[in-house]
């Protein structure tokens, strides 16, 4: 015999115990009992309703709230005339004045009983939870010292220090609600059979399905209810608002050793819009802790992030027009520039402003790519290289070995990677791997026909520095609560005269420091001079008196590296930027 699957949400523990006891005596139902009053009860129902239940039972205001937020039918556990009469009989010997208070499911029954038996008892009906406290307080002021009420009224009476007795549903009322639930489900058995068949069909698919109603409440789920899927549901909630608005979005996220691909589309039924979300999963090529591959989604962009103003530095001057034009094209793009010119930011701008931004951007960091990892990337069927209609940003392939480059070029030529996906590359012009960089650039520009976007060093676009600094200052004002207007004229002269060897990265952190230390409306000459005096400069007359030039070239290089590391307080990232090499190259040189 098919058992009716019931979710019971009891507003108080006593009722939950009574429901559980009655459920154990029946073999025609499978019951899950939870305790939660009003909003807590609604929350429980929203979280559990998708677990293949046929019907929900609850009581009073909690039942009304659940009914208005969940698609499943909700049966109200009634307060019978007998339940009310039994409670009134209980307080017959009470000498003080009392009232009956609660939601309409309780007070309607009380009114009928009082009319029939000609009881002169004040009855107060709540329309929502906020009505309870003022209603009970008013009754208390009118001389009432006892309230016969539901759970909401009971909580209000306790806050006011007023005596109260809970109007509870007896076993007859609970049994009646369960019987009604079983009959309701039986009357639509053919619909439930279809639902179970479709559920079984979807469960056997290699993907999961979620459907949300127009209000954003979960209406259907093929996900089993377990801890791992709780993490997945939290991920869905992160993007749900965007999914409800726009159809055809794809989000890809890595959780531990798995990649989850979320795709949405809108379905219309009886002029109402439902949102279906398909979830596919595959094994990740590398672990989540490994930063060889990172995934960036257009929906992840946060307008409150300081990096947006950093992106804004590329939306000043001629660069902005080129980015806009290249973003509209599906041709591969090569971004070239010195260290610190913001190549990664430009790659994200090209992606975010393209027609393909509904799919994710895979960022592959070649500087961290060893031989084993590279082979996995080329040969693994779950690699981003095996995707279709996605975006791939290959960051600084000039850091690859000759063997790795040969494999990359061969893969691109033979797999139609550039036809299947939108490709973006970047190269560091002042890199120590000059030979590899030239080989890459020659292939990408002449063989793959990449459109080249050259990012000028900051010293060559010094006319934009004032505008870029204004964007940075604005964001820092928001972040720190300050109201800095700008630079004193002499302070800006110092800024424009500086050589900026580390380009936008250097400007970025200097503006941060200046805003933090500034206590006046304008950034002063003295503050700028203090900061810039401690910064690395591209001035060829920089002091090299500490170098021993009698050693071999490798020994001199080693001295320079350790001098720069000392000046940068051991910070390898900043040291690498000053030296014009990648972090991985610096690491290799230090290990020699």
Tab-separated table of C-alpha atoms in Angstrom, residues 40-294:
chain	number	residue	atom	x	y	z
A	40	UNK	CA	10.125	29.452	12.263
A	41	UNK	CA	7.477	27.023	11.082
A	42	UNK	CA	7.387	28.693	7.672
A	43	UNK	CA	11.177	28.436	7.420
A	44	UNK	CA	11.062	24.719	8.236
A	45	UNK	CA	8.388	24.136	5.598
A	46	UNK	CA	10.339	26.047	2.937
A	47	UNK	CA	13.487	24.036	3.671
A	48	UNK	CA	11.814	20.614	3.692
A	49	UNK	CA	8.871	20.934	1.297
A	50	UNK	CA	10.941	19.737	-1.681
A	51	UNK	CA	11.719	16.376	-0.007
A	52	UNK	CA	8.946	14.594	-1.903
A	53	UNK	CA	6.129	15.161	0.627
A	54	UNK	CA	2.506	14.865	-0.470
A	55	UNK	CA	0.959	17.224	2.075
A	56	UNK	CA	1.726	19.388	5.123
A	57	UNK	CA	-0.275	19.581	8.350
A	58	UNK	CA	0.043	22.407	10.871
A	59	UNK	CA	-2.145	24.609	13.065
A	60	UNK	CA	-3.490	28.141	13.325
A	61	UNK	CA	-1.362	31.065	12.208
A	62	UNK	CA	1.561	28.769	11.415
A	63	UNK	CA	-0.599	26.824	8.954
A	64	UNK	CA	-1.768	30.074	7.323
A	65	UNK	CA	1.817	31.305	6.879
A	66	UNK	CA	2.966	28.002	5.389
A	67	UNK	CA	-0.032	27.896	3.040
A	68	UNK	CA	0.827	31.310	1.598
A	69	UNK	CA	4.486	30.417	0.991
A	70	UNK	CA	4.572	26.749	-0.047
A	71	UNK	CA	3.031	25.075	-3.090
A	72	UNK	CA	2.077	21.842	-1.271
A	73	UNK	CA	-1.462	21.548	0.127
A	74	UNK	CA	-1.662	22.454	3.836
A	75	UNK	CA	-4.205	20.855	6.175
A	76	UNK	CA	-5.046	22.799	9.327
A	77	UNK	CA	-5.178	20.842	12.587
A	78	UNK	CA	-8.407	22.273	13.956
A	79	UNK	CA	-9.405	23.438	17.392
A	80	UNK	CA	-12.697	21.642	17.785
A	81	UNK	CA	-15.689	22.835	19.764
A	82	UNK	CA	-14.849	20.063	22.207
A	83	UNK	CA	-11.258	21.380	22.616
A	84	UNK	CA	-12.519	24.887	23.417
A	85	UNK	CA	-15.291	23.630	25.715
A	86	UNK	CA	-12.841	21.426	27.614
A	87	UNK	CA	-10.554	24.424	28.263
A	88	UNK	CA	-13.466	26.665	29.344
A	89	UNK	CA	-14.652	23.958	31.758
A	90	UNK	CA	-11.111	23.818	33.136
A	91	UNK	CA	-11.272	27.498	34.189
A	92	UNK	CA	-14.875	27.560	35.462
A	93	UNK	CA	-13.602	27.767	39.009
A	94	UNK	CA	-11.245	30.645	38.145
A	95	UNK	CA	-12.525	33.747	39.936
A	96	UNK	CA	-10.900	36.388	37.732
A	97	UNK	CA	-11.868	37.731	34.298
A	98	UNK	CA	-10.462	35.924	31.258
A	99	UNK	CA	-10.433	36.242	27.451
A	100	UNK	CA	-10.059	33.889	24.495
A	101	UNK	CA	-7.411	35.086	22.007
A	102	UNK	CA	-5.809	33.692	18.870
A	103	UNK	CA	-5.937	33.466	15.089
A	104	UNK	CA	-9.272	33.017	13.320
A	105	UNK	CA	-9.032	29.212	13.155
A	106	UNK	CA	-9.348	29.237	16.958
A	107	UNK	CA	-11.566	32.237	17.639
A	108	UNK	CA	-14.213	31.323	15.024
A	109	UNK	CA	-14.843	28.061	16.831
A	110	UNK	CA	-14.923	29.866	20.197
A	111	UNK	CA	-17.503	32.384	18.924
A	112	UNK	CA	-19.842	29.590	17.764
A	113	UNK	CA	-19.566	27.825	21.112
A	114	UNK	CA	-20.128	31.005	23.153
A	115	UNK	CA	-23.189	31.883	21.050
A	116	UNK	CA	-24.701	28.423	21.522
A	117	UNK	CA	-24.060	28.252	25.263
A	118	UNK	CA	-24.575	31.999	25.851
A	119	UNK	CA	-21.152	32.453	27.448
A	120	UNK	CA	-20.199	36.100	28.003
A	121	UNK	CA	-16.496	35.847	27.187
A	122	UNK	CA	-14.409	38.461	25.363
A	123	UNK	CA	-12.850	37.034	22.188
A	124	UNK	CA	-9.891	38.696	20.398
A	125	UNK	CA	-8.708	37.652	16.910
A	126	UNK	CA	-5.141	38.211	15.634
A	127	UNK	CA	-4.561	38.869	11.939
A	128	UNK	CA	-0.773	38.647	12.308
A	129	UNK	CA	1.819	38.016	15.005
A	130	UNK	CA	2.300	41.719	15.792
A	131	UNK	CA	-1.366	42.006	16.892
A	132	UNK	CA	-0.893	39.698	19.874
A	133	UNK	CA	1.034	41.871	22.322
A	134	UNK	CA	-1.129	45.031	22.077
A	135	UNK	CA	-4.340	42.954	22.177
A	136	UNK	CA	-3.298	41.067	25.316
A	137	UNK	CA	-2.036	44.291	26.924
A	138	UNK	CA	-5.391	46.002	26.260
A	139	UNK	CA	-7.272	43.081	27.808
A	140	UNK	CA	-4.979	43.224	30.826
A	141	UNK	CA	-5.682	46.951	31.217
A	142	UNK	CA	-9.429	46.149	31.099
A	143	UNK	CA	-9.120	43.863	34.097
A	144	UNK	CA	-8.450	40.473	32.501
A	145	UNK	CA	-6.012	38.323	34.449
A	146	UNK	CA	-6.098	35.144	32.346
A	147	UNK	CA	-5.894	34.424	28.607
A	148	UNK	CA	-7.025	31.219	26.890
A	149	UNK	CA	-5.003	31.412	23.698
A	150	UNK	CA	-2.878	29.839	21.012
A	151	UNK	CA	0.932	29.760	21.078
A	152	UNK	CA	1.274	33.327	19.784
A	153	UNK	CA	-1.046	34.682	22.477
A	154	UNK	CA	0.683	32.539	25.096
A	155	UNK	CA	4.074	34.114	24.286
A	156	UNK	CA	2.573	37.618	24.424
A	157	UNK	CA	0.887	36.935	27.782
A	158	UNK	CA	4.146	35.636	29.237
A	159	UNK	CA	5.935	38.838	28.219
A	160	UNK	CA	3.300	40.854	30.088
A	161	UNK	CA	3.364	38.600	33.159
A	162	UNK	CA	-0.264	37.585	32.584
A	163	UNK	CA	-1.660	34.134	33.392
A	164	UNK	CA	-2.342	32.020	30.307
A	165	UNK	CA	-3.616	28.593	29.286
A	166	UNK	CA	-2.868	27.086	25.885
A	167	UNK	CA	-5.859	26.096	23.764
A	168	UNK	CA	-4.504	22.781	22.534
A	169	UNK	CA	-5.833	20.464	19.864
A	170	UNK	CA	-6.838	17.107	21.255
A	171	UNK	CA	-6.009	13.724	19.757
A	172	UNK	CA	-9.375	13.705	17.969
A	173	UNK	CA	-8.487	16.925	16.110
A	174	UNK	CA	-5.022	15.649	15.160
A	175	UNK	CA	-6.465	12.357	13.911
A	176	UNK	CA	-9.087	14.283	11.929
A	177	UNK	CA	-6.385	16.364	10.210
A	178	UNK	CA	-4.356	13.261	9.326
A	179	UNK	CA	-7.474	11.546	7.940
A	180	UNK	CA	-8.244	14.617	5.822
A	181	UNK	CA	-4.666	14.678	4.511
A	182	UNK	CA	-4.808	11.001	3.517
A	183	UNK	CA	-8.166	11.490	1.744
A	184	UNK	CA	-6.909	14.572	-0.103
A	185	UNK	CA	-3.854	12.748	-1.420
A	186	UNK	CA	-5.909	9.668	-2.328
A	187	UNK	CA	-8.343	11.805	-4.335
A	188	UNK	CA	-5.482	12.947	-6.566
A	189	UNK	CA	-3.612	9.643	-6.643
A	190	UNK	CA	-3.149	9.733	-10.427
A	191	UNK	CA	-1.402	13.098	-10.167
A	192	UNK	CA	0.883	11.841	-7.405
A	193	UNK	CA	1.670	8.713	-9.422
A	194	UNK	CA	2.730	10.876	-12.347
A	195	UNK	CA	4.803	13.014	-9.990
A	196	UNK	CA	6.550	9.948	-8.531
A	197	UNK	CA	7.312	8.617	-12.019
A	198	UNK	CA	8.784	11.938	-13.124
A	199	UNK	CA	10.717	12.136	-9.847
A	200	UNK	CA	12.197	8.672	-10.468
A	201	UNK	CA	13.047	9.616	-14.040
A	202	UNK	CA	14.832	12.804	-13.005
A	203	UNK	CA	16.649	11.065	-10.150
A	204	UNK	CA	18.209	8.639	-12.633
A	205	UNK	CA	19.552	11.495	-14.777
A	206	UNK	CA	23.204	12.550	-14.573
A	207	UNK	CA	22.094	15.982	-13.389
A	208	UNK	CA	19.838	17.467	-10.728
A	209	UNK	CA	16.834	19.742	-11.184
A	210	UNK	CA	15.360	22.502	-9.046
A	211	UNK	CA	12.243	24.554	-9.767
A	212	UNK	CA	11.411	27.778	-7.910
A	213	UNK	CA	7.999	29.440	-7.924
A	214	UNK	CA	7.501	33.137	-8.826
A	215	UNK	CA	8.099	34.148	-5.190
A	216	UNK	CA	11.477	32.396	-5.159
A	217	UNK	CA	10.328	29.489	-2.969
A	218	UNK	CA	11.540	26.001	-3.846
A	219	UNK	CA	8.735	24.151	-5.618
A	220	UNK	CA	10.497	20.976	-6.747
A	221	UNK	CA	13.893	19.348	-6.176
A	222	UNK	CA	15.496	16.101	-7.283
A	223	UNK	CA	18.285	16.587	-4.720
A	224	UNK	CA	18.353	14.132	-1.809
A	225	UNK	CA	18.252	15.800	1.603
A	226	UNK	CA	21.799	15.445	2.988
A	227	UNK	CA	24.653	17.621	4.258
A	228	UNK	CA	26.562	17.768	0.969
A	229	UNK	CA	23.481	18.986	-0.846
A	230	UNK	CA	22.907	21.630	1.820
A	231	UNK	CA	26.177	23.197	0.643
A	232	UNK	CA	24.915	22.997	-2.931
A	233	UNK	CA	21.573	24.598	-2.012
A	234	UNK	CA	23.463	27.448	-0.322
A	235	UNK	CA	25.365	27.935	-3.579
A	236	UNK	CA	22.082	28.100	-5.517
A	237	UNK	CA	20.730	30.682	-3.067
A	238	UNK	CA	23.767	32.891	-3.793
A	239	UNK	CA	22.672	33.298	-7.410
A	240	UNK	CA	18.908	32.792	-7.049
A	241	UNK	CA	17.956	36.474	-7.259
A	242	UNK	CA	19.808	36.829	-10.577
A	243	UNK	CA	18.387	33.535	-11.871
A	244	UNK	CA	14.830	34.689	-11.098
A	245	UNK	CA	15.378	37.844	-13.183
A	246	UNK	CA	17.247	36.665	-16.284
A	247	UNK	CA	16.983	33.339	-18.111
A	248	UNK	CA	19.855	31.536	-19.812
A	249	UNK	CA	22.551	32.193	-17.192
A	250	UNK	CA	25.341	29.704	-16.477
A	251	UNK	CA	27.425	29.749	-13.296
A	252	UNK	CA	30.368	27.430	-12.674
A	253	UNK	CA	31.852	26.992	-9.205
A	254	UNK	CA	34.330	24.579	-7.678
A	255	UNK	CA	33.564	23.016	-4.288
A	256	UNK	CA	36.381	20.836	-2.997
A	257	UNK	CA	37.184	18.319	-5.767
A	258	UNK	CA	34.063	18.886	-7.880
A	259	UNK	CA	32.968	21.441	-10.448
A	260	UNK	CA	29.264	22.399	-10.336
A	261	UNK	CA	27.623	23.951	-13.388
A	262	UNK	CA	24.328	25.767	-12.715
A	263	UNK	CA	22.151	26.703	-15.686
A	264	UNK	CA	18.744	28.386	-15.457
A	265	UNK	CA	15.746	28.906	-17.711
A	266	UNK	CA	12.280	30.325	-17.182
A	267	UNK	CA	9.079	28.287	-17.546
A	268	UNK	CA	5.626	29.839	-17.784
A	269	UNK	CA	2.511	28.179	-16.384
A	270	UNK	CA	-0.857	29.944	-16.088
A	271	UNK	CA	0.862	33.280	-16.763
A	272	UNK	CA	3.262	32.770	-13.865
A	273	UNK	CA	7.033	32.547	-14.255
A	274	UNK	CA	8.851	29.592	-12.711
A	275	UNK	CA	12.639	29.256	-12.698
A	276	UNK	CA	14.198	25.883	-13.482
A	277	UNK	CA	17.827	25.316	-12.489
A	278	UNK	CA	19.838	22.405	-13.856
A	279	UNK	CA	22.881	21.284	-11.860
A	280	UNK	CA	25.633	19.248	-13.498
A	281	UNK	CA	28.790	18.139	-11.784
A	282	UNK	CA	32.155	16.829	-12.899
A	283	UNK	CA	35.517	16.162	-11.321
A	284	UNK	CA	37.880	19.108	-11.050
A	285	UNK	CA	41.233	18.799	-12.791
A	286	UNK	CA	42.978	20.343	-9.763
A	287	UNK	CA	42.001	20.737	-6.106
A	288	UNK	CA	40.137	23.804	-4.847
A	289	UNK	CA	43.242	24.933	-2.926
A	290	UNK	CA	45.313	24.903	-6.111
A	291	UNK	CA	45.241	28.272	-7.873
A	292	UNK	CA	46.342	26.999	-11.296
A	293	UNK	CA	42.744	27.365	-12.516
A	294	UNK	CA	40.273	29.856	-11.094
